[in-house]
Amino acid sequence: MSDQDPVIVVGAGIVGTATARALQRAGHSVTLLDSAEPGRATSFGNAGFLSLDSLIPLARPSTLKSLPKMLTDRTGPLTLHTPSLPWLLPWMARFALAALSPAEVQKGKESLKALMIEADIAWKAEIQASGLGELFQTKGALYVYESEAAFHATDEMRGLQAGKGTDFEIVDGNRARELAPGLSPHIVRGIHYPNGTHTINPYRVVETLAERFTADGGTILRGRVRGFGRDGNRVTSVQITDRSLPAKAVVIAAGRASGELTRLLGFNAPLVAERGYHVMVAPDNLRFDLPVSPPERGLFFTPMQEGLRIAGTVELAAPHQPPSWQRADLLIKHLKDIFPGVGGAEQSRWIGERPTLPDYRPAIGRAPRLANVYCSYGHQHLGLTLATASGRLIARQMEGGTFPETLEGCNPGRFG
């Protein structure tokens, strides 16, 4: 290992690629390593929305209270892959402990607020620096509610958003239908975020970042990590199938697979495969241009370059399980319920594994007991949103900077 060796970022999804760009701009030689092409895994199929005002972790008492109802509703936003249940039980127990702990919930709120403020700045800078302007649109966003009770369940979130300075407007059903023509008559309330930003092609965002990275001297390698070379508390190399790559430092940003890598390094990342699905449909009768979400159903309808993307819901599963394509069929049902008459023939369907830690906080920062290994994984539904912020934070720490105390909840060593 020498100072001339590169920083190796393991994982070329949106988080890893944005981190590689941030490190490159900080003056490091960087190699981006993945077994697949950049952006072809989980980052390919997200809902495309920069959810900069998601300020409460899903690990909280209200989620725990609603779990029995959600799990018994086969059309609900959450399901368990039944054969995976024995594998999931330890993770679920940790989730329950985090959700029931006021201190852990507070850490989640503090961490998310700090990350979202950083992400807002970081994405504006990255869009300009990497020439991504044509891939992002600031058309606003609309959350819609099918009952007054569902709307009032957002009271705490709206209070936190107001405290952060978020611009939003509470609207009635008629105004919601003006903002999103075609919306069902049964929608009673909405929250309009006029500054909401989304991408019209999430895969192309990662691909463009990778192109800019290589144009500026970065290296992208294909390979699967088999191990790490060590010298005391420092990693000196990354071993892939056919060779050993010398490394000045290593960043673990491999999504759900990060847990397999951390075990090789001697610490724990209890990541679950929080599987999400999307369906692309032809944009027949599509007359709205902003993302729309019915939160009770756990999904987004996002207008994109290639059509209308219906993305979301959660299926908890062990890694490498076969898809449950009935979850994609369910997305079509939701479209017909919320936007009757909107959308044409199905064009494609997809499944991805969102990497989720039991307290629903990402792991960002230096690894425990290792001097030159850094972590950036566990972003659950917020990978796109927090990618550039995570990259900037890792680059800052690698240069000797410190994190604010509000990000202590994202310490990668918290699981031992």
Tab-separated table of C-alpha atoms in Angstrom:
chain	number	residue	atom	x	y	z
A	1	MET	CA	0.000	0.000	0.000
A	2	SER	CA	1.243	3.478	-0.893
A	3	ASP	CA	-0.196	6.948	-1.259
A	4	GLN	CA	-0.116	6.377	-5.021
A	5	ASP	CA	-2.514	3.445	-4.734
A	6	PRO	CA	-6.172	4.220	-5.432
A	7	VAL	CA	-9.117	4.417	-3.104
A	8	ILE	CA	-11.264	1.434	-4.075
A	9	VAL	CA	-15.015	1.999	-3.896
A	10	VAL	CA	-16.803	-1.363	-3.852
A	11	GLY	CA	-20.241	-0.976	-5.398
A	12	ALA	CA	-21.234	0.939	-8.524
A	13	GLY	CA	-24.826	1.793	-7.736
A	14	ILE	CA	-25.900	5.375	-7.194
A	15	VAL	CA	-24.288	5.537	-3.721
A	16	GLY	CA	-20.941	4.081	-4.799
A	17	THR	CA	-20.750	6.042	-8.029
A	18	ALA	CA	-21.607	9.342	-6.335
A	19	THR	CA	-19.001	8.549	-3.667
A	20	ALA	CA	-16.380	7.849	-6.329
A	21	ARG	CA	-17.130	11.233	-7.891
A	22	ALA	CA	-16.852	13.021	-4.533
A	23	LEU	CA	-13.512	11.365	-3.745
A	24	GLN	CA	-12.226	12.122	-7.222
A	25	ARG	CA	-13.051	15.806	-6.815
A	26	ALA	CA	-11.240	15.743	-3.452
A	27	GLY	CA	-8.072	14.803	-5.331
A	28	HIS	CA	-7.928	11.033	-4.818
A	29	SER	CA	-7.118	8.424	-7.429
A	30	VAL	CA	-10.227	6.225	-7.377
A	31	THR	CA	-11.183	2.791	-8.701
A	32	LEU	CA	-14.887	1.887	-8.825
A	33	LEU	CA	-15.376	-1.885	-8.505
A	34	ASP	CA	-18.502	-3.939	-9.100
A	35	SER	CA	-19.461	-7.328	-10.476
A	36	ALA	CA	-22.007	-5.632	-12.759
A	37	GLU	CA	-22.139	-2.488	-14.862
A	38	PRO	CA	-22.732	0.786	-12.984
A	39	GLY	CA	-26.378	1.337	-12.115
A	40	ARG	CA	-27.657	-2.047	-13.312
A	41	ALA	CA	-28.746	-3.407	-9.932
A	42	THR	CA	-31.025	-1.760	-7.353
A	43	SER	CA	-30.283	1.767	-8.577
A	44	PHE	CA	-31.844	0.900	-11.937
A	45	GLY	CA	-35.433	0.749	-10.807
A	46	ASN	CA	-36.179	3.266	-8.055
A	47	ALA	CA	-39.095	5.696	-8.048
A	48	GLY	CA	-36.817	8.538	-9.139
A	49	PHE	CA	-37.896	11.047	-6.483
A	50	LEU	CA	-35.450	13.029	-4.346
A	51	SER	CA	-37.301	12.527	-1.077
A	52	LEU	CA	-35.560	15.346	0.768
A	53	ASP	CA	-38.264	15.703	3.397
A	54	SER	CA	-38.442	12.120	4.690
A	55	LEU	CA	-37.570	13.023	8.267
A	56	ILE	CA	-38.902	10.144	10.393
A	57	PRO	CA	-37.342	6.648	10.349
A	58	LEU	CA	-39.697	3.790	9.559
A	59	ALA	CA	-38.447	2.115	12.747
A	60	ARG	CA	-40.882	3.875	15.082
A	61	PRO	CA	-43.837	2.902	17.318
A	62	SER	CA	-46.589	3.771	14.804
A	63	THR	CA	-45.053	1.441	12.204
A	64	LEU	CA	-44.779	-1.368	14.733
A	65	LYS	CA	-48.398	-0.857	15.776
A	66	SER	CA	-49.608	-1.078	12.172
A	67	LEU	CA	-47.589	-4.197	11.289
A	68	PRO	CA	-50.240	-6.836	12.145
A	69	LYS	CA	-52.800	-5.155	9.910
A	70	MET	CA	-50.316	-4.662	7.077
A	71	LEU	CA	-49.028	-8.219	7.210
A	72	THR	CA	-52.529	-9.713	7.066
A	73	ASP	CA	-53.499	-7.561	4.064
A	74	ARG	CA	-52.230	-9.327	0.943
A	75	THR	CA	-52.711	-6.119	-1.052
A	76	GLY	CA	-50.971	-3.918	1.537
A	77	PRO	CA	-47.664	-2.077	1.270
A	78	LEU	CA	-45.680	-4.680	3.253
A	79	THR	CA	-45.366	-8.423	2.988
A	80	LEU	CA	-42.981	-11.138	4.132
A	81	HIS	CA	-41.462	-13.713	1.810
A	82	THR	CA	-42.692	-16.668	3.877
A	83	PRO	CA	-39.817	-19.100	3.140
A	84	SER	CA	-37.414	-16.369	4.347
A	85	LEU	CA	-39.057	-16.026	7.771
A	86	PRO	CA	-36.449	-17.966	9.820
A	87	TRP	CA	-33.689	-15.858	8.267
A	88	LEU	CA	-35.641	-12.619	8.899
A	89	LEU	CA	-36.526	-13.166	12.576
A	90	PRO	CA	-33.295	-11.775	14.113
A	91	TRP	CA	-33.551	-8.674	11.927
A	92	MET	CA	-37.205	-8.216	12.855
A	93	ALA	CA	-36.374	-8.460	16.557
A	94	ARG	CA	-33.754	-5.715	16.156
A	95	PHE	CA	-36.265	-3.622	14.226
A	96	ALA	CA	-38.784	-3.926	17.064
A	97	LEU	CA	-36.189	-2.899	19.665
A	98	ALA	CA	-35.219	0.167	17.620
A	99	ALA	CA	-38.859	1.118	17.008
A	100	LEU	CA	-39.704	0.891	20.737
A	101	SER	CA	-36.708	2.917	21.906
A	102	PRO	CA	-37.391	6.685	22.135
A	103	ALA	CA	-33.635	7.310	22.051
A	104	GLU	CA	-33.197	5.310	18.843
A	105	VAL	CA	-36.172	6.990	17.159
A	106	GLN	CA	-34.737	10.390	18.116
A	107	LYS	CA	-31.364	9.428	16.633
A	108	GLY	CA	-33.201	8.569	13.432
A	109	LYS	CA	-34.914	11.948	13.283
A	110	GLU	CA	-31.676	13.833	13.975
A	111	SER	CA	-29.703	11.807	11.449
A	112	LEU	CA	-32.280	12.128	8.694
A	113	LYS	CA	-32.632	15.872	9.134
A	114	ALA	CA	-28.860	16.390	8.948
A	115	LEU	CA	-28.551	14.081	5.937
A	116	MET	CA	-31.428	15.724	4.068
A	117	ILE	CA	-29.981	19.217	4.531
A	118	GLU	CA	-26.650	17.918	3.196
A	119	ALA	CA	-28.381	16.075	0.337
A	120	ASP	CA	-30.209	19.172	-0.874
A	121	ILE	CA	-26.902	21.017	-1.244
A	122	ALA	CA	-25.049	18.003	-2.601
A	123	TRP	CA	-27.524	17.172	-5.360
A	124	LYS	CA	-27.691	20.749	-6.598
A	125	ALA	CA	-23.884	20.751	-6.834
A	126	GLU	CA	-23.694	17.308	-8.481
A	127	ILE	CA	-26.348	18.060	-11.077
A	128	GLN	CA	-24.335	21.074	-12.153
A	129	ALA	CA	-20.874	19.517	-11.855
A	130	SER	CA	-21.737	16.326	-13.763
A	131	GLY	CA	-24.076	17.847	-16.352
A	132	LEU	CA	-27.188	16.034	-15.159
A	133	GLY	CA	-29.635	18.893	-15.700
A	134	GLU	CA	-31.535	17.247	-18.550
A	135	LEU	CA	-32.212	14.188	-16.352
A	136	PHE	CA	-33.838	16.048	-13.444
A	137	GLN	CA	-37.055	18.060	-13.309
A	138	THR	CA	-38.365	20.249	-10.501
A	139	LYS	CA	-42.089	19.865	-11.076
A	140	GLY	CA	-43.096	19.392	-7.455
A	141	ALA	CA	-44.562	16.290	-5.830
A	142	LEU	CA	-48.003	15.369	-4.533
A	143	TYR	CA	-48.894	13.023	-1.686
A	144	VAL	CA	-52.553	11.998	-1.759
A	145	TYR	CA	-54.776	10.565	0.964
A	146	GLU	CA	-57.876	8.409	0.750
A	147	SER	CA	-59.185	9.278	4.220
A	148	GLU	CA	-58.964	12.086	6.741
A	149	ALA	CA	-57.445	9.652	9.241
A	150	ALA	CA	-54.607	8.825	6.850
A	151	PHE	CA	-53.929	12.506	6.301
A	152	HIS	CA	-53.849	13.290	10.030
A	153	ALA	CA	-51.365	10.446	10.520
A	154	THR	CA	-48.858	12.783	8.824
A	155	ASP	CA	-49.151	15.463	11.529
A	156	GLU	CA	-45.760	14.694	13.093
A	157	MET	CA	-44.001	14.541	9.727
A	158	ARG	CA	-45.457	17.879	8.641
A	159	GLY	CA	-44.393	19.432	11.938
A	160	LEU	CA	-40.806	18.292	11.376
A	161	GLN	CA	-40.907	19.501	7.791
A	162	ALA	CA	-42.145	22.919	8.875
A	163	GLY	CA	-39.294	23.064	11.392
A	164	LYS	CA	-36.821	22.282	8.601
A	165	GLY	CA	-38.273	25.042	6.425
A	166	THR	CA	-39.909	22.792	3.841
A	167	ASP	CA	-42.337	24.526	1.504
A	168	PHE	CA	-45.608	22.608	1.267
A	169	GLU	CA	-49.322	23.263	0.820
A	170	ILE	CA	-52.216	21.227	2.202
A	171	VAL	CA	-54.871	20.849	-0.487
A	172	ASP	CA	-58.340	19.328	-0.733
A	173	GLY	CA	-59.289	16.569	-3.148
A	174	ASN	CA	-60.411	18.957	-5.874
A	175	ARG	CA	-57.126	20.856	-5.855
A	176	ALA	CA	-55.235	17.560	-5.841
A	177	ARG	CA	-57.110	16.564	-9.007
A	178	GLU	CA	-56.130	19.864	-10.617
A	179	LEU	CA	-52.485	19.193	-9.826
A	180	ALA	CA	-52.701	15.586	-11.049
A	181	PRO	CA	-55.481	15.240	-13.642
A	182	GLY	CA	-56.989	11.777	-13.703
A	183	LEU	CA	-56.762	11.300	-9.948
A	184	SER	CA	-59.641	9.285	-8.496
A	185	PRO	CA	-62.672	11.156	-7.097
A	186	HIS	CA	-62.280	9.343	-3.768
A	187	ILE	CA	-59.046	11.200	-2.883
A	188	VAL	CA	-59.938	13.609	-0.044
A	189	ARG	CA	-56.657	15.375	0.775
A	190	GLY	CA	-53.222	16.075	-0.568
A	191	ILE	CA	-49.906	17.639	0.387
A	192	HIS	CA	-48.238	19.504	-2.456
A	193	TYR	CA	-44.472	20.063	-2.351
A	194	PRO	CA	-43.849	22.669	-5.070
A	195	ASN	CA	-40.055	22.268	-4.988
A	196	GLY	CA	-40.035	18.485	-5.356
A	197	THR	CA	-37.439	17.169	-7.820
A	198	HIS	CA	-37.350	13.854	-9.671
A	199	THR	CA	-35.282	12.176	-12.338
A	200	ILE	CA	-36.818	10.990	-15.566
A	201	ASN	CA	-34.241	8.178	-15.902
A	202	PRO	CA	-32.562	6.855	-12.726
A	203	TYR	CA	-30.320	4.420	-14.600
A	204	ARG	CA	-29.060	7.143	-16.905
A	205	VAL	CA	-28.134	9.253	-13.853
A	206	VAL	CA	-25.733	6.539	-12.633
A	207	GLU	CA	-24.480	5.873	-16.149
A	208	THR	CA	-23.727	9.576	-16.675
A	209	LEU	CA	-21.929	9.861	-13.337
A	210	ALA	CA	-19.813	6.841	-14.332
A	211	GLU	CA	-19.040	8.393	-17.706
A	212	ARG	CA	-17.935	11.663	-16.089
A	213	PHE	CA	-15.886	9.685	-13.562
A	214	THR	CA	-13.898	7.862	-16.245
A	215	ALA	CA	-13.569	11.003	-18.395
A	216	ASP	CA	-11.912	12.691	-15.402
A	217	GLY	CA	-9.407	9.857	-14.957
A	218	GLY	CA	-11.259	7.368	-12.782
A	219	THR	CA	-11.073	3.602	-13.316
A	220	ILE	CA	-14.042	1.223	-13.401
A	221	LEU	CA	-13.339	-2.496	-12.967
A	222	ARG	CA	-15.630	-5.519	-13.123
A	223	GLY	CA	-14.982	-8.126	-10.459
A	224	ARG	CA	-16.352	-9.878	-7.401
A	225	VAL	CA	-14.623	-9.292	-4.063
A	226	ARG	CA	-13.239	-12.501	-2.504
A	227	GLY	CA	-11.262	-11.019	0.381
A	228	PHE	CA	-9.043	-8.241	1.689
A	229	GLY	CA	-5.318	-7.974	2.369
A	230	ARG	CA	-4.512	-6.601	5.819
A	231	ASP	CA	-1.591	-5.029	7.623
A	232	GLY	CA	-2.676	-4.535	11.221
A	233	ASN	CA	-5.712	-2.239	11.282
A	234	ARG	CA	-5.267	-1.188	7.659
A	235	VAL	CA	-6.561	-2.828	4.495
A	236	THR	CA	-3.821	-2.952	1.881
A	237	SER	CA	-5.586	-4.700	-0.997
A	238	VAL	CA	-8.899	-5.927	-2.351
A	239	GLN	CA	-8.828	-9.465	-3.691
A	240	ILE	CA	-11.052	-10.245	-6.634
A	241	THR	CA	-11.397	-13.521	-8.517
A	242	ASP	CA	-8.294	-13.261	-10.688
A	243	ARG	CA	-6.022	-10.753	-8.927
A	244	SER	CA	-5.274	-8.526	-5.952
A	245	LEU	CA	-5.824	-4.772	-6.215
A	246	PRO	CA	-3.608	-2.546	-4.024
A	247	ALA	CA	-5.623	0.024	-2.095
A	248	LYS	CA	-4.864	3.219	-0.185
A	249	ALA	CA	-8.347	3.022	1.344
A	250	VAL	CA	-11.588	1.120	0.752
A	251	VAL	CA	-15.220	2.257	0.720
A	252	ILE	CA	-17.905	-0.420	1.172
A	253	ALA	CA	-20.929	0.789	-0.811
A	254	ALA	CA	-22.264	-2.474	-2.210
A	255	GLY	CA	-25.889	-2.189	-1.129
A	256	ARG	CA	-27.394	-5.338	0.350
A	257	ALA	CA	-24.187	-7.289	-0.406
A	258	SER	CA	-22.250	-4.964	1.923
A	259	GLY	CA	-23.079	-7.285	4.825
A	260	GLU	CA	-21.123	-10.095	3.193
A	261	LEU	CA	-18.113	-7.790	2.809
A	262	THR	CA	-18.183	-6.461	6.363
A	263	ARG	CA	-18.111	-10.021	7.699
A	264	LEU	CA	-14.816	-10.516	5.858
A	265	LEU	CA	-13.536	-7.389	7.645
A	266	GLY	CA	-14.687	-8.418	11.110
A	267	PHE	CA	-17.752	-6.311	11.812
A	268	ASN	CA	-21.497	-6.648	11.426
A	269	ALA	CA	-23.973	-5.055	9.015
A	270	PRO	CA	-27.362	-6.786	9.499
A	271	LEU	CA	-28.816	-5.845	6.137
A	272	VAL	CA	-32.068	-7.268	4.868
A	273	ALA	CA	-33.219	-7.427	1.242
A	274	GLU	CA	-36.151	-5.029	1.325
A	275	ARG	CA	-37.408	-5.977	-2.096
A	276	GLY	CA	-39.173	-3.389	-4.198
A	277	TYR	CA	-40.856	-3.784	-7.565
A	278	HIS	CA	-41.672	-1.502	-10.443
A	279	VAL	CA	-43.807	-1.700	-13.536
A	280	MET	CA	-43.407	0.603	-16.524
A	281	VAL	CA	-46.595	1.308	-18.486
A	282	ALA	CA	-47.213	3.306	-21.622
A	283	PRO	CA	-48.174	6.927	-20.824
A	284	ASP	CA	-51.725	6.704	-22.204
A	285	ASN	CA	-53.942	9.552	-20.921
A	286	LEU	CA	-51.074	10.768	-18.737
A	287	ARG	CA	-51.732	14.443	-17.951
A	288	PHE	CA	-49.593	15.022	-14.865
A	289	ASP	CA	-45.849	15.654	-14.835
A	290	LEU	CA	-44.969	15.363	-11.138
A	291	PRO	CA	-44.477	12.291	-8.909
A	292	VAL	CA	-47.643	11.293	-7.033
A	293	SER	CA	-47.665	9.036	-3.983
A	294	PRO	CA	-50.519	7.505	-1.974
A	295	PRO	CA	-48.462	6.768	1.193
A	296	GLU	CA	-51.035	4.324	2.569
A	297	ARG	CA	-50.203	2.083	-0.374
A	298	GLY	CA	-46.443	2.602	-0.201
A	299	LEU	CA	-45.670	3.528	-3.799
A	300	PHE	CA	-45.050	6.298	-6.327
A	301	PHE	CA	-46.379	7.073	-9.778
A	302	THR	CA	-43.538	8.874	-11.566
A	303	PRO	CA	-43.629	10.186	-15.154
A	304	MET	CA	-40.358	9.214	-16.829
A	305	GLN	CA	-38.704	9.305	-20.235
A	306	GLU	CA	-39.933	5.856	-21.204
A	307	GLY	CA	-43.423	6.013	-19.714
A	308	LEU	CA	-45.110	5.975	-16.326
A	309	ARG	CA	-43.242	4.145	-13.572
A	310	ILE	CA	-45.226	2.573	-10.724
A	311	ALA	CA	-42.663	1.750	-8.053
A	312	GLY	CA	-42.745	0.728	-4.434
A	313	THR	CA	-44.192	-1.512	-1.756
A	314	VAL	CA	-41.977	-3.683	0.451
A	315	GLU	CA	-41.313	-7.404	0.523
A	316	LEU	CA	-38.874	-8.497	3.229
A	317	ALA	CA	-36.837	-11.486	2.072
A	318	ALA	CA	-33.581	-13.341	2.482
A	319	PRO	CA	-31.021	-12.691	-0.284
A	320	HIS	CA	-31.210	-14.424	-3.661
A	321	GLN	CA	-34.838	-15.519	-3.456
A	322	PRO	CA	-36.997	-15.813	-6.607
A	323	PRO	CA	-39.227	-12.813	-7.393
A	324	SER	CA	-42.835	-12.693	-6.203
A	325	TRP	CA	-44.269	-11.198	-9.371
A	326	GLN	CA	-47.739	-10.918	-7.879
A	327	ARG	CA	-46.287	-7.855	-6.091
A	328	ALA	CA	-45.796	-6.267	-9.519
A	329	ASP	CA	-49.358	-7.206	-10.488
A	330	LEU	CA	-50.469	-5.395	-7.348
A	331	LEU	CA	-48.833	-2.191	-8.590
A	332	ILE	CA	-51.095	-2.248	-11.660
A	333	LYS	CA	-54.113	-2.635	-9.383
A	334	HIS	CA	-53.008	0.409	-7.385
A	335	LEU	CA	-52.715	2.448	-10.584
A	336	LYS	CA	-56.279	1.560	-11.577
A	337	ASP	CA	-57.531	2.496	-8.099
A	338	ILE	CA	-55.749	5.861	-7.831
A	339	PHE	CA	-55.639	6.892	-11.501
A	340	PRO	CA	-58.523	5.094	-13.247
A	341	GLY	CA	-58.134	5.355	-16.984
A	342	VAL	CA	-54.473	6.416	-16.866
A	343	GLY	CA	-51.699	4.238	-18.274
A	344	GLY	CA	-51.512	1.845	-21.192
A	345	ALA	CA	-49.857	-1.470	-21.900
A	346	GLU	CA	-47.208	-2.799	-19.554
A	347	GLN	CA	-43.725	-2.262	-21.002
A	348	SER	CA	-41.508	-3.925	-18.409
A	349	ARG	CA	-41.293	-5.043	-14.797
A	350	TRP	CA	-38.388	-5.170	-12.364
A	351	ILE	CA	-37.317	-6.227	-8.872
A	352	GLY	CA	-34.537	-4.737	-6.740
A	353	GLU	CA	-33.101	-5.368	-3.265
A	354	ARG	CA	-33.091	-2.199	-1.171
A	355	PRO	CA	-30.404	-2.541	1.534
A	356	THR	CA	-32.005	-1.922	4.921
A	357	LEU	CA	-30.626	-1.951	8.458
A	358	PRO	CA	-33.068	-2.680	11.315
A	359	ASP	CA	-33.076	0.879	12.691
A	360	TYR	CA	-33.682	2.347	9.213
A	361	ARG	CA	-30.602	4.560	9.437
A	362	PRO	CA	-27.791	4.195	6.914
A	363	ALA	CA	-24.241	3.334	7.942
A	364	ILE	CA	-21.971	6.177	6.864
A	365	GLY	CA	-18.405	6.773	8.008
A	366	ARG	CA	-15.243	4.975	9.116
A	367	ALA	CA	-15.553	1.279	9.879
A	368	PRO	CA	-14.977	0.089	13.446
A	369	ARG	CA	-11.417	-0.930	14.320
A	370	LEU	CA	-10.087	-0.183	10.831
A	371	ALA	CA	-8.112	2.935	9.956
A	372	ASN	CA	-8.753	3.173	6.213
A	373	VAL	CA	-12.102	1.451	5.564
A	374	TYR	CA	-15.236	3.557	5.152
A	375	CYS	CA	-18.888	2.537	4.928
A	376	SER	CA	-21.857	3.810	2.958
A	377	TYR	CA	-24.744	1.349	2.876
A	378	GLY	CA	-28.178	0.695	4.369
A	379	HIS	CA	-29.925	3.612	2.628
A	380	GLN	CA	-33.213	1.617	2.292
A	381	HIS	CA	-35.726	3.719	0.300
A	382	LEU	CA	-33.404	6.730	0.241
A	383	GLY	CA	-30.446	5.562	-1.839
A	384	LEU	CA	-31.000	8.024	-4.666
A	385	THR	CA	-31.864	10.826	-2.238
A	386	LEU	CA	-28.824	10.401	0.014
A	387	ALA	CA	-26.202	9.229	-2.483
A	388	THR	CA	-24.433	12.541	-3.062
A	389	ALA	CA	-24.612	13.542	0.611
A	390	SER	CA	-23.069	10.222	1.621
A	391	GLY	CA	-20.282	10.667	-0.906
A	392	ARG	CA	-19.440	14.156	0.320
A	393	LEU	CA	-19.419	12.992	3.942
A	394	ILE	CA	-17.057	10.100	3.186
A	395	ALA	CA	-14.722	12.401	1.247
A	396	ARG	CA	-14.782	14.900	4.117
A	397	GLN	CA	-13.931	12.248	6.701
A	398	MET	CA	-11.166	10.784	4.551
A	399	GLU	CA	-9.617	14.254	4.452
A	400	GLY	CA	-9.589	14.433	8.253
A	401	GLY	CA	-12.919	16.172	8.798
A	402	THR	CA	-15.443	15.184	11.443
A	403	PHE	CA	-19.168	14.492	11.297
A	404	PRO	CA	-21.682	16.580	13.258
A	405	GLU	CA	-22.964	14.938	16.442
A	406	THR	CA	-26.387	14.569	14.828
A	407	LEU	CA	-24.919	11.898	12.536
A	408	GLU	CA	-23.661	9.718	15.381
A	409	GLY	CA	-26.728	7.553	14.757
A	410	CYS	CA	-25.201	6.509	11.414
A	411	ASN	CA	-22.018	5.089	12.983
A	412	PRO	CA	-21.180	1.843	11.092
A	413	GLY	CA	-19.916	0.219	14.310
A	414	ARG	CA	-23.261	0.329	16.088
A	415	PHE	CA	-24.060	-3.348	15.315
A	416	GLY	CA	-20.768	-4.722	16.590
